[in-house]
mmCIF file with all atom_site columns, C-alpha atoms in Angstrom:
data_model
loop_
_atom_site.group_PDB
_atom_site.id
_atom_site.type_symbol
_atom_site.label_atom_id
_atom_site.label_alt_id
_atom_site.label_comp_id
_atom_site.label_asym_id
_atom_site.label_entity_id
_atom_site.label_seq_id
_atom_site.pdbx_PDB_ins_code
_atom_site.Cartn_x
_atom_site.Cartn_y
_atom_site.Cartn_z
_atom_site.occupancy
_atom_site.B_iso_or_equiv
_atom_site.pdbx_formal_charge
_atom_site.auth_seq_id
_atom_site.auth_comp_id
_atom_site.auth_asym_id
_atom_site.auth_atom_id
_atom_site.pdbx_PDB_model_num
ATOM 1   C CA . UNK A 1 1   ? -3.190   -121.379 67.733 1.00 0.00 ? 1   UNK A CA 1
ATOM 2   C CA . UNK A 1 2   ? -4.172   -124.802 66.782 1.00 0.00 ? 2   UNK A CA 1
ATOM 3   C CA . UNK A 1 3   ? -4.353   -126.225 63.311 1.00 0.00 ? 3   UNK A CA 1
ATOM 4   C CA . UNK A 1 4   ? -8.174   -125.837 63.285 1.00 0.00 ? 4   UNK A CA 1
ATOM 5   C CA . UNK A 1 5   ? -7.901   -122.157 64.050 1.00 0.00 ? 5   UNK A CA 1
ATOM 6   C CA . UNK A 1 6   ? -5.865   -121.301 60.964 1.00 0.00 ? 6   UNK A CA 1
ATOM 7   C CA . UNK A 1 7   ? -7.154   -118.317 59.145 1.00 0.00 ? 7   UNK A CA 1
ATOM 8   C CA . UNK A 1 8   ? -8.188   -118.710 55.557 1.00 0.00 ? 8   UNK A CA 1
ATOM 9   C CA . UNK A 1 9   ? -6.560   -116.295 53.242 1.00 0.00 ? 9   UNK A CA 1
ATOM 10  C CA . UNK A 1 10  ? -8.939   -113.704 51.908 1.00 0.00 ? 10  UNK A CA 1
ATOM 11  C CA . UNK A 1 11  ? -9.883   -113.942 48.289 1.00 0.00 ? 11  UNK A CA 1
ATOM 12  C CA . UNK A 1 12  ? -9.745   -110.850 46.222 1.00 0.00 ? 12  UNK A CA 1
ATOM 13  C CA . UNK A 1 13  ? -11.568  -110.190 42.962 1.00 0.00 ? 13  UNK A CA 1
ATOM 14  C CA . UNK A 1 14  ? -8.324   -110.715 41.131 1.00 0.00 ? 14  UNK A CA 1
ATOM 15  C CA . UNK A 1 15  ? -8.112   -114.219 42.573 1.00 0.00 ? 15  UNK A CA 1
ATOM 16  C CA . UNK A 1 16  ? -11.493  -115.226 41.147 1.00 0.00 ? 16  UNK A CA 1
ATOM 17  C CA . UNK A 1 17  ? -11.273  -117.035 37.888 1.00 0.00 ? 17  UNK A CA 1
ATOM 18  C CA . UNK A 1 18  ? -14.311  -116.476 35.690 1.00 0.00 ? 18  UNK A CA 1
ATOM 19  C CA . UNK A 1 19  ? -16.107  -119.626 34.708 1.00 0.00 ? 19  UNK A CA 1
ATOM 20  C CA . UNK A 1 20  ? -16.418  -120.164 31.039 1.00 0.00 ? 20  UNK A CA 1
ATOM 21  C CA . UNK A 1 21  ? -19.907  -119.105 29.878 1.00 0.00 ? 21  UNK A CA 1
ATOM 22  C CA . UNK A 1 22  ? -22.101  -121.554 28.094 1.00 0.00 ? 22  UNK A CA 1
ATOM 23  C CA . UNK A 1 23  ? -22.315  -120.650 24.465 1.00 0.00 ? 23  UNK A CA 1
ATOM 24  C CA . UNK A 1 24  ? -25.558  -118.750 23.733 1.00 0.00 ? 24  UNK A CA 1
ATOM 25  C CA . UNK A 1 25  ? -27.472  -120.014 20.774 1.00 0.00 ? 25  UNK A CA 1
ATOM 26  C CA . UNK A 1 26  ? -28.672  -116.900 18.916 1.00 0.00 ? 26  UNK A CA 1
ATOM 27  C CA . UNK A 1 27  ? -31.571  -118.771 17.304 1.00 0.00 ? 27  UNK A CA 1
ATOM 28  C CA . UNK A 1 28  ? -32.834  -120.031 20.671 1.00 0.00 ? 28  UNK A CA 1
ATOM 29  C CA . UNK A 1 29  ? -32.560  -116.530 22.145 1.00 0.00 ? 29  UNK A CA 1
ATOM 30  C CA . UNK A 1 30  ? -34.538  -115.074 19.239 1.00 0.00 ? 30  UNK A CA 1
ATOM 31  C CA . UNK A 1 31  ? -37.152  -117.842 19.528 1.00 0.00 ? 31  UNK A CA 1
ATOM 32  C CA . UNK A 1 32  ? -37.558  -117.077 23.255 1.00 0.00 ? 32  UNK A CA 1
ATOM 33  C CA . UNK A 1 33  ? -37.917  -113.370 22.507 1.00 0.00 ? 33  UNK A CA 1
ATOM 34  C CA . UNK A 1 34  ? -40.427  -114.145 19.771 1.00 0.00 ? 34  UNK A CA 1
ATOM 35  C CA . UNK A 1 35  ? -42.502  -116.352 22.116 1.00 0.00 ? 35  UNK A CA 1
ATOM 36  C CA . UNK A 1 36  ? -42.413  -113.667 24.804 1.00 0.00 ? 36  UNK A CA 1
ATOM 37  C CA . UNK A 1 37  ? -43.500  -110.940 22.361 1.00 0.00 ? 37  UNK A CA 1
ATOM 38  C CA . UNK A 1 38  ? -46.237  -113.168 20.933 1.00 0.00 ? 38  UNK A CA 1
ATOM 39  C CA . UNK A 1 39  ? -47.563  -113.801 24.448 1.00 0.00 ? 39  UNK A CA 1
ATOM 40  C CA . UNK A 1 40  ? -47.555  -110.056 25.201 1.00 0.00 ? 40  UNK A CA 1
ATOM 41  C CA . UNK A 1 41  ? -49.316  -109.324 21.899 1.00 0.00 ? 41  UNK A CA 1
ATOM 42  C CA . UNK A 1 42  ? -52.043  -111.912 22.568 1.00 0.00 ? 42  UNK A CA 1
ATOM 43  C CA . UNK A 1 43  ? -52.593  -110.575 26.079 1.00 0.00 ? 43  UNK A CA 1
ATOM 44  C CA . UNK A 1 44  ? -52.808  -107.006 24.776 1.00 0.00 ? 44  UNK A CA 1
ATOM 45  C CA . UNK A 1 45  ? -55.288  -108.024 22.085 1.00 0.00 ? 45  UNK A CA 1
ATOM 46  C CA . UNK A 1 46  ? -57.432  -109.826 24.681 1.00 0.00 ? 46  UNK A CA 1
ATOM 47  C CA . UNK A 1 47  ? -57.301  -106.775 26.967 1.00 0.00 ? 47  UNK A CA 1
ATOM 48  C CA . UNK A 1 48  ? -58.335  -104.511 24.098 1.00 0.00 ? 48  UNK A CA 1
ATOM 49  C CA . UNK A 1 49  ? -61.259  -106.792 23.183 1.00 0.00 ? 49  UNK A CA 1
ATOM 50  C CA . UNK A 1 50  ? -62.416  -106.847 26.809 1.00 0.00 ? 50  UNK A CA 1
ATOM 51  C CA . UNK A 1 51  ? -62.146  -103.050 26.962 1.00 0.00 ? 51  UNK A CA 1
ATOM 52  C CA . UNK A 1 52  ? -64.172  -102.727 23.729 1.00 0.00 ? 52  UNK A CA 1
ATOM 53  C CA . UNK A 1 53  ? -66.929  -104.989 25.098 1.00 0.00 ? 53  UNK A CA 1
ATOM 54  C CA . UNK A 1 54  ? -67.011  -103.213 28.452 1.00 0.00 ? 54  UNK A CA 1
ATOM 55  C CA . UNK A 1 55  ? -67.192  -99.820  26.726 1.00 0.00 ? 55  UNK A CA 1
ATOM 56  C CA . UNK A 1 56  ? -70.040  -100.992 24.472 1.00 0.00 ? 56  UNK A CA 1
ATOM 57  C CA . UNK A 1 57  ? -71.921  -102.272 27.521 1.00 0.00 ? 57  UNK A CA 1
ATOM 58  C CA . UNK A 1 58  ? -71.372  -99.015  29.421 1.00 0.00 ? 58  UNK A CA 1
ATOM 59  C CA . UNK A 1 59  ? -72.525  -96.923  26.441 1.00 0.00 ? 59  UNK A CA 1
ATOM 60  C CA . UNK A 1 60  ? -75.658  -99.068  26.054 1.00 0.00 ? 60  UNK A CA 1
ATOM 61  C CA . UNK A 1 61  ? -76.381  -98.779  29.796 1.00 0.00 ? 61  UNK A CA 1
ATOM 62  C CA . UNK A 1 62  ? -75.871  -95.024  29.765 1.00 0.00 ? 62  UNK A CA 1
ATOM 63  C CA . UNK A 1 63  ? -78.284  -94.685  26.832 1.00 0.00 ? 63  UNK A CA 1
ATOM 64  C CA . UNK A 1 64  ? -80.872  -96.881  28.518 1.00 0.00 ? 64  UNK A CA 1
ATOM 65  C CA . UNK A 1 65  ? -80.607  -95.339  31.967 1.00 0.00 ? 65  UNK A CA 1
ATOM 66  C CA . UNK A 1 66  ? -79.929  -91.710  30.958 1.00 0.00 ? 66  UNK A CA 1
ATOM 67  C CA . UNK A 1 67  ? -83.594  -90.778  31.384 1.00 0.00 ? 67  UNK A CA 1
ATOM 68  C CA . UNK A 1 68  ? -83.891  -92.326  34.848 1.00 0.00 ? 68  UNK A CA 1
ATOM 69  C CA . UNK A 1 69  ? -84.069  -89.106  36.874 1.00 0.00 ? 69  UNK A CA 1
ATOM 70  C CA . UNK A 1 70  ? -86.419  -87.451  34.381 1.00 0.00 ? 70  UNK A CA 1
ATOM 71  C CA . UNK A 1 71  ? -88.649  -90.535  34.201 1.00 0.00 ? 71  UNK A CA 1
ATOM 72  C CA . UNK A 1 72  ? -88.808  -90.770  38.002 1.00 0.00 ? 72  UNK A CA 1
ATOM 73  C CA . UNK A 1 73  ? -89.990  -87.156  38.133 1.00 0.00 ? 73  UNK A CA 1
ATOM 74  C CA . UNK A 1 74  ? -92.605  -87.821  35.445 1.00 0.00 ? 74  UNK A CA 1
ATOM 75  C CA . UNK A 1 75  ? -94.185  -90.686  37.406 1.00 0.00 ? 75  UNK A CA 1
ATOM 76  C CA . UNK A 1 76  ? -96.098  -88.171  39.505 1.00 0.00 ? 76  UNK A CA 1
ATOM 77  C CA . UNK A 1 77  ? -97.718  -86.907  36.297 1.00 0.00 ? 77  UNK A CA 1
ATOM 78  C CA . UNK A 1 78  ? -98.858  -90.443  35.471 1.00 0.00 ? 78  UNK A CA 1
ATOM 79  C CA . UNK A 1 79  ? -100.141 -90.881  39.033 1.00 0.00 ? 79  UNK A CA 1
ATOM 80  C CA . UNK A 1 80  ? -102.055 -87.595  38.926 1.00 0.00 ? 80  UNK A CA 1
ATOM 81  C CA . UNK A 1 81  ? -103.682 -88.442  35.590 1.00 0.00 ? 81  UNK A CA 1
ATOM 82  C CA . UNK A 1 82  ? -104.826 -91.784  37.039 1.00 0.00 ? 82  UNK A CA 1
ATOM 83  C CA . UNK A 1 83  ? -106.093 -90.115  40.234 1.00 0.00 ? 83  UNK A CA 1
ATOM 84  C CA . UNK A 1 84  ? -108.098 -87.622  38.185 1.00 0.00 ? 84  UNK A CA 1
ATOM 85  C CA . UNK A 1 85  ? -109.757 -90.432  36.253 1.00 0.00 ? 85  UNK A CA 1
ATOM 86  C CA . UNK A 1 86  ? -110.365 -92.551  39.369 1.00 0.00 ? 86  UNK A CA 1
ATOM 87  C CA . UNK A 1 87  ? -112.010 -89.623  41.165 1.00 0.00 ? 87  UNK A CA 1
ATOM 88  C CA . UNK A 1 88  ? -115.099 -90.007  38.979 1.00 0.00 ? 88  UNK A CA 1
ATOM 89  C CA . UNK A 1 89  ? -117.466 -92.710  40.151 1.00 0.00 ? 89  UNK A CA 1
ATOM 90  C CA . UNK A 1 90  ? -119.256 -94.815  37.517 1.00 0.00 ? 90  UNK A CA 1
ATOM 91  C CA . UNK A 1 91  ? -122.526 -93.066  38.499 1.00 0.00 ? 91  UNK A CA 1
ATOM 92  C CA . UNK A 1 92  ? -120.984 -89.620  37.951 1.00 0.00 ? 92  UNK A CA 1
ATOM 93  C CA . UNK A 1 93  ? -119.654 -90.740  34.561 1.00 0.00 ? 93  UNK A CA 1
ATOM 94  C CA . UNK A 1 94  ? -123.101 -91.891  33.513 1.00 0.00 ? 94  UNK A CA 1
ATOM 95  C CA . UNK A 1 95  ? -124.687 -88.523  34.362 1.00 0.00 ? 95  UNK A CA 1
ATOM 96  C CA . UNK A 1 96  ? -122.071 -86.268  32.682 1.00 0.00 ? 96  UNK A CA 1
ATOM 97  C CA . UNK A 1 97  ? -123.006 -83.947  29.854 1.00 0.00 ? 97  UNK A CA 1
ATOM 98  C CA . UNK A 1 98  ? -121.186 -84.197  26.525 1.00 0.00 ? 98  UNK A CA 1
ATOM 99  C CA . UNK A 1 99  ? -118.609 -81.460  27.225 1.00 0.00 ? 99  UNK A CA 1
ATOM 100 C CA . UNK A 1 100 ? -117.410 -83.033  30.466 1.00 0.00 ? 100 UNK A CA 1
ATOM 101 C CA . UNK A 1 101 ? -117.453 -86.510  28.874 1.00 0.00 ? 101 UNK A CA 1
ATOM 102 C CA . UNK A 1 102 ? -115.188 -85.184  26.102 1.00 0.00 ? 102 UNK A CA 1
ATOM 103 C CA . UNK A 1 103 ? -112.807 -83.741  28.695 1.00 0.00 ? 103 UNK A CA 1
ATOM 104 C CA . UNK A 1 104 ? -112.647 -87.070  30.568 1.00 0.00 ? 104 UNK A CA 1
ATOM 105 C CA . UNK A 1 105 ? -111.945 -88.908  27.312 1.00 0.00 ? 105 UNK A CA 1
ATOM 106 C CA . UNK A 1 106 ? -109.194 -86.371  26.585 1.00 0.00 ? 106 UNK A CA 1
ATOM 107 C CA . UNK A 1 107 ? -107.587 -87.060  29.974 1.00 0.00 ? 107 UNK A CA 1
ATOM 108 C CA . UNK A 1 108 ? -107.795 -90.840  29.303 1.00 0.00 ? 108 UNK A CA 1
ATOM 109 C CA . UNK A 1 109 ? -106.190 -90.343  25.899 1.00 0.00 ? 109 UNK A CA 1
ATOM 110 C CA . UNK A 1 110 ? -103.454 -88.190  27.456 1.00 0.00 ? 110 UNK A CA 1
ATOM 111 C CA . UNK A 1 111 ? -102.740 -90.866  30.062 1.00 0.00 ? 111 UNK A CA 1
ATOM 112 C CA . UNK A 1 112 ? -102.508 -93.633  27.413 1.00 0.00 ? 112 UNK A CA 1
ATOM 113 C CA . UNK A 1 113 ? -100.231 -91.503  25.231 1.00 0.00 ? 113 UNK A CA 1
ATOM 114 C CA . UNK A 1 114 ? -98.065  -90.569  28.208 1.00 0.00 ? 114 UNK A CA 1
ATOM 115 C CA . UNK A 1 115 ? -97.602  -94.233  29.217 1.00 0.00 ? 115 UNK A CA 1
ATOM 116 C CA . UNK A 1 116 ? -96.778  -95.205  25.596 1.00 0.00 ? 116 UNK A CA 1
ATOM 117 C CA . UNK A 1 117 ? -94.165  -92.445  25.482 1.00 0.00 ? 117 UNK A CA 1
ATOM 118 C CA . UNK A 1 118 ? -92.595  -93.701  28.718 1.00 0.00 ? 118 UNK A CA 1
ATOM 119 C CA . UNK A 1 119 ? -92.562  -97.233  27.295 1.00 0.00 ? 119 UNK A CA 1
ATOM 120 C CA . UNK A 1 120 ? -90.926  -96.028  24.087 1.00 0.00 ? 120 UNK A CA 1
ATOM 121 C CA . UNK A 1 121 ? -88.076  -94.729  26.252 1.00 0.00 ? 121 UNK A CA 1
ATOM 122 C CA . UNK A 1 122 ? -87.681  -97.994  28.162 1.00 0.00 ? 122 UNK A CA 1
ATOM 123 C CA . UNK A 1 123 ? -89.940  -97.265  31.165 1.00 0.00 ? 123 UNK A CA 1
ATOM 124 C CA . UNK A 1 124 ? -92.528  -99.985  31.767 1.00 0.00 ? 124 UNK A CA 1
ATOM 125 C CA . UNK A 1 125 ? -95.438  -99.943  34.177 1.00 0.00 ? 125 UNK A CA 1
ATOM 126 C CA . UNK A 1 126 ? -95.806  -102.919 36.546 1.00 0.00 ? 126 UNK A CA 1
ATOM 127 C CA . UNK A 1 127 ? -99.119  -103.884 38.100 1.00 0.00 ? 127 UNK A CA 1
ATOM 128 C CA . UNK A 1 128 ? -98.434  -107.218 39.799 1.00 0.00 ? 128 UNK A CA 1
ATOM 129 C CA . UNK A 1 129 ? -102.045 -108.022 40.782 1.00 0.00 ? 129 UNK A CA 1
ATOM 130 C CA . UNK A 1 130 ? -102.416 -111.789 41.127 1.00 0.00 ? 130 UNK A CA 1
ATOM 131 C CA . UNK A 1 131 ? -98.660  -112.425 40.893 1.00 0.00 ? 131 UNK A CA 1
ATOM 132 C CA . UNK A 1 132 ? -96.443  -113.837 43.628 1.00 0.00 ? 132 UNK A CA 1
ATOM 133 C CA . UNK A 1 133 ? -94.967  -111.038 45.749 1.00 0.00 ? 133 UNK A CA 1
ATOM 134 C CA . UNK A 1 134 ? -91.449  -110.158 44.552 1.00 0.00 ? 134 UNK A CA 1
ATOM 135 C CA . UNK A 1 135 ? -89.484  -108.062 47.083 1.00 0.00 ? 135 UNK A CA 1
ATOM 136 C CA . UNK A 1 136 ? -87.108  -106.968 44.296 1.00 0.00 ? 136 UNK A CA 1
ATOM 137 C CA . UNK A 1 137 ? -89.925  -105.162 42.456 1.00 0.00 ? 137 UNK A CA 1
ATOM 138 C CA . UNK A 1 138 ? -92.707  -104.684 45.017 1.00 0.00 ? 138 UNK A CA 1
ATOM 139 C CA . UNK A 1 139 ? -93.107  -103.083 48.421 1.00 0.00 ? 139 UNK A CA 1
ATOM 140 C CA . UNK A 1 140 ? -95.628  -104.808 50.706 1.00 0.00 ? 140 UNK A CA 1
ATOM 141 C CA . UNK A 1 141 ? -97.677  -102.349 52.718 1.00 0.00 ? 141 UNK A CA 1
ATOM 142 C CA . UNK A 1 142 ? -100.035 -104.757 54.480 1.00 0.00 ? 142 UNK A CA 1
ATOM 143 C CA . UNK A 1 143 ? -101.272 -108.347 54.578 1.00 0.00 ? 143 UNK A CA 1
ATOM 144 C CA . UNK A 1 144 ? -104.840 -109.375 53.776 1.00 0.00 ? 144 UNK A CA 1
ATOM 145 C CA . UNK A 1 145 ? -106.295 -112.563 55.273 1.00 0.00 ? 145 UNK A CA 1
ATOM 146 C CA . UNK A 1 146 ? -107.548 -114.434 52.190 1.00 0.00 ? 146 UNK A CA 1
ATOM 147 C CA . UNK A 1 147 ? -107.943 -118.205 52.261 1.00 0.00 ? 147 UNK A CA 1
ATOM 148 C CA . UNK A 1 148 ? -108.763 -118.366 48.537 1.00 0.00 ? 148 UNK A CA 1
ATOM 149 C CA . UNK A 1 149 ? -105.317 -117.142 47.379 1.00 0.00 ? 149 UNK A CA 1
ATOM 150 C CA . UNK A 1 150 ? -101.935 -118.719 48.068 1.00 0.00 ? 150 UNK A CA 1
ATOM 151 C CA . UNK A 1 151 ? -100.026 -116.944 50.809 1.00 0.00 ? 151 UNK A CA 1
ATOM 152 C CA . UNK A 1 152 ? -97.712  -114.292 49.359 1.00 0.00 ? 152 UNK A CA 1
ATOM 153 C CA . UNK A 1 153 ? -99.917  -113.438 46.360 1.00 0.00 ? 153 UNK A CA 1
ATOM 154 C CA . UNK A 1 154 ? -100.446 -109.759 45.508 1.00 0.00 ? 154 UNK A CA 1
ATOM 155 C CA . UNK A 1 155 ? -104.164 -109.107 46.068 1.00 0.00 ? 155 UNK A CA 1
ATOM 156 C CA . UNK A 1 156 ? -104.196 -105.303 45.883 1.00 0.00 ? 156 UNK A CA 1
ATOM 157 C CA . UNK A 1 157 ? -102.053 -102.748 44.056 1.00 0.00 ? 157 UNK A CA 1
ATOM 158 C CA . UNK A 1 158 ? -102.178 -99.338  45.693 1.00 0.00 ? 158 UNK A CA 1
ATOM 159 C CA . UNK A 1 159 ? -99.615  -97.733  43.417 1.00 0.00 ? 159 UNK A CA 1
ATOM 160 C CA . UNK A 1 160 ? -98.175  -99.307  40.262 1.00 0.00 ? 160 UNK A CA 1
ATOM 161 C CA . UNK A 1 161 ? -94.452  -99.791  39.983 1.00 0.00 ? 161 UNK A CA 1
ATOM 162 C CA . UNK A 1 162 ? -92.195  -98.832  37.111 1.00 0.00 ? 162 UNK A CA 1
ATOM 163 C CA . UNK A 1 163 ? -88.999  -100.389 35.774 1.00 0.00 ? 163 UNK A CA 1
ATOM 164 C CA . UNK A 1 164 ? -86.464  -99.060  33.329 1.00 0.00 ? 164 UNK A CA 1
ATOM 165 C CA . UNK A 1 165 ? -84.536  -101.842 31.647 1.00 0.00 ? 165 UNK A CA 1
ATOM 166 C CA . UNK A 1 166 ? -83.825  -104.295 34.447 1.00 0.00 ? 166 UNK A CA 1
ATOM 167 C CA . UNK A 1 167 ? -83.778  -101.665 37.199 1.00 0.00 ? 167 UNK A CA 1
ATOM 168 C CA . UNK A 1 168 ? -86.609  -100.637 39.472 1.00 0.00 ? 168 UNK A CA 1
ATOM 169 C CA . UNK A 1 169 ? -87.594  -97.019  38.961 1.00 0.00 ? 169 UNK A CA 1
ATOM 170 C CA . UNK A 1 170 ? -90.278  -97.219  41.637 1.00 0.00 ? 170 UNK A CA 1
ATOM 171 C CA . UNK A 1 171 ? -91.511  -100.365 43.413 1.00 0.00 ? 171 UNK A CA 1
ATOM 172 C CA . UNK A 1 172 ? -95.204  -101.180 43.268 1.00 0.00 ? 172 UNK A CA 1
ATOM 173 C CA . UNK A 1 173 ? -96.861  -100.702 46.658 1.00 0.00 ? 173 UNK A CA 1
ATOM 174 C CA . UNK A 1 174 ? -99.072  -103.716 47.258 1.00 0.00 ? 174 UNK A CA 1
ATOM 175 C CA . UNK A 1 175 ? -101.182 -105.696 49.694 1.00 0.00 ? 175 UNK A CA 1
ATOM 176 C CA . UNK A 1 176 ? -100.275 -109.362 50.019 1.00 0.00 ? 176 UNK A CA 1
ATOM 177 C CA . UNK A 1 177 ? -102.481 -112.347 50.893 1.00 0.00 ? 177 UNK A CA 1
ATOM 178 C CA . UNK A 1 178 ? -101.905 -114.174 54.149 1.00 0.00 ? 178 UNK A CA 1
ATOM 179 C CA . UNK A 1 179 ? -103.061 -117.515 55.441 1.00 0.00 ? 179 UNK A CA 1
ATOM 180 C CA . UNK A 1 180 ? -104.081 -119.217 52.190 1.00 0.00 ? 180 UNK A CA 1
ATOM 181 C CA . UNK A 1 181 ? -102.710 -122.473 50.860 1.00 0.00 ? 181 UNK A CA 1
ATOM 182 C CA . UNK A 1 182 ? -98.972  -122.671 50.407 1.00 0.00 ? 182 UNK A CA 1
ATOM 183 C CA . UNK A 1 183 ? -97.838  -121.597 46.936 1.00 0.00 ? 183 UNK A CA 1
ATOM 184 C CA . UNK A 1 184 ? -97.042  -124.554 44.721 1.00 0.00 ? 184 UNK A CA 1
ATOM 185 C CA . UNK A 1 185 ? -93.403  -125.028 43.880 1.00 0.00 ? 185 UNK A CA 1
ATOM 186 C CA . UNK A 1 186 ? -92.661  -125.416 40.195 1.00 0.00 ? 186 UNK A CA 1
ATOM 187 C CA . UNK A 1 187 ? -91.716  -128.953 39.105 1.00 0.00 ? 187 UNK A CA 1
ATOM 188 C CA . UNK A 1 188 ? -88.001  -129.270 38.521 1.00 0.00 ? 188 UNK A CA 1
#
């Protein structure tokens, strides 16, 4: 063996001499614990406030949108009342006797009351005639060549739409103008 190949003696745990520990300042340790606990407390309070806000928002949404399925089913009633009233031509209305006229007025009153009741529960009717087509609220069924209206304007409403809060309950089915002047962009 050469001098470079000498084996190092193994060290045993008894051979290790513990290093002297740095003195721990009890005040500094308590201050660090206090800062850590304060940070945890502030984070917990922020989490609780966020949870409270989220819960309030979810409760408000559930109240607002709880009637969605029922309201969607009731839209056919509103449609049928309107169809019944639209089935009478102006000439037929003019020639009705008093009893039938009273019945027609009763159906009109029922329709108005029904729509007010829906509105009271957050359901609003949308008839976008003359408005710019909005694919988020309307469903285009056809295009109408109309040079007098800007392209993309709703020129015919076949079935009104309904919204509840900010959500679409049923899109309005509409006809949209085509080929008119370009819609003007709002000044920014």
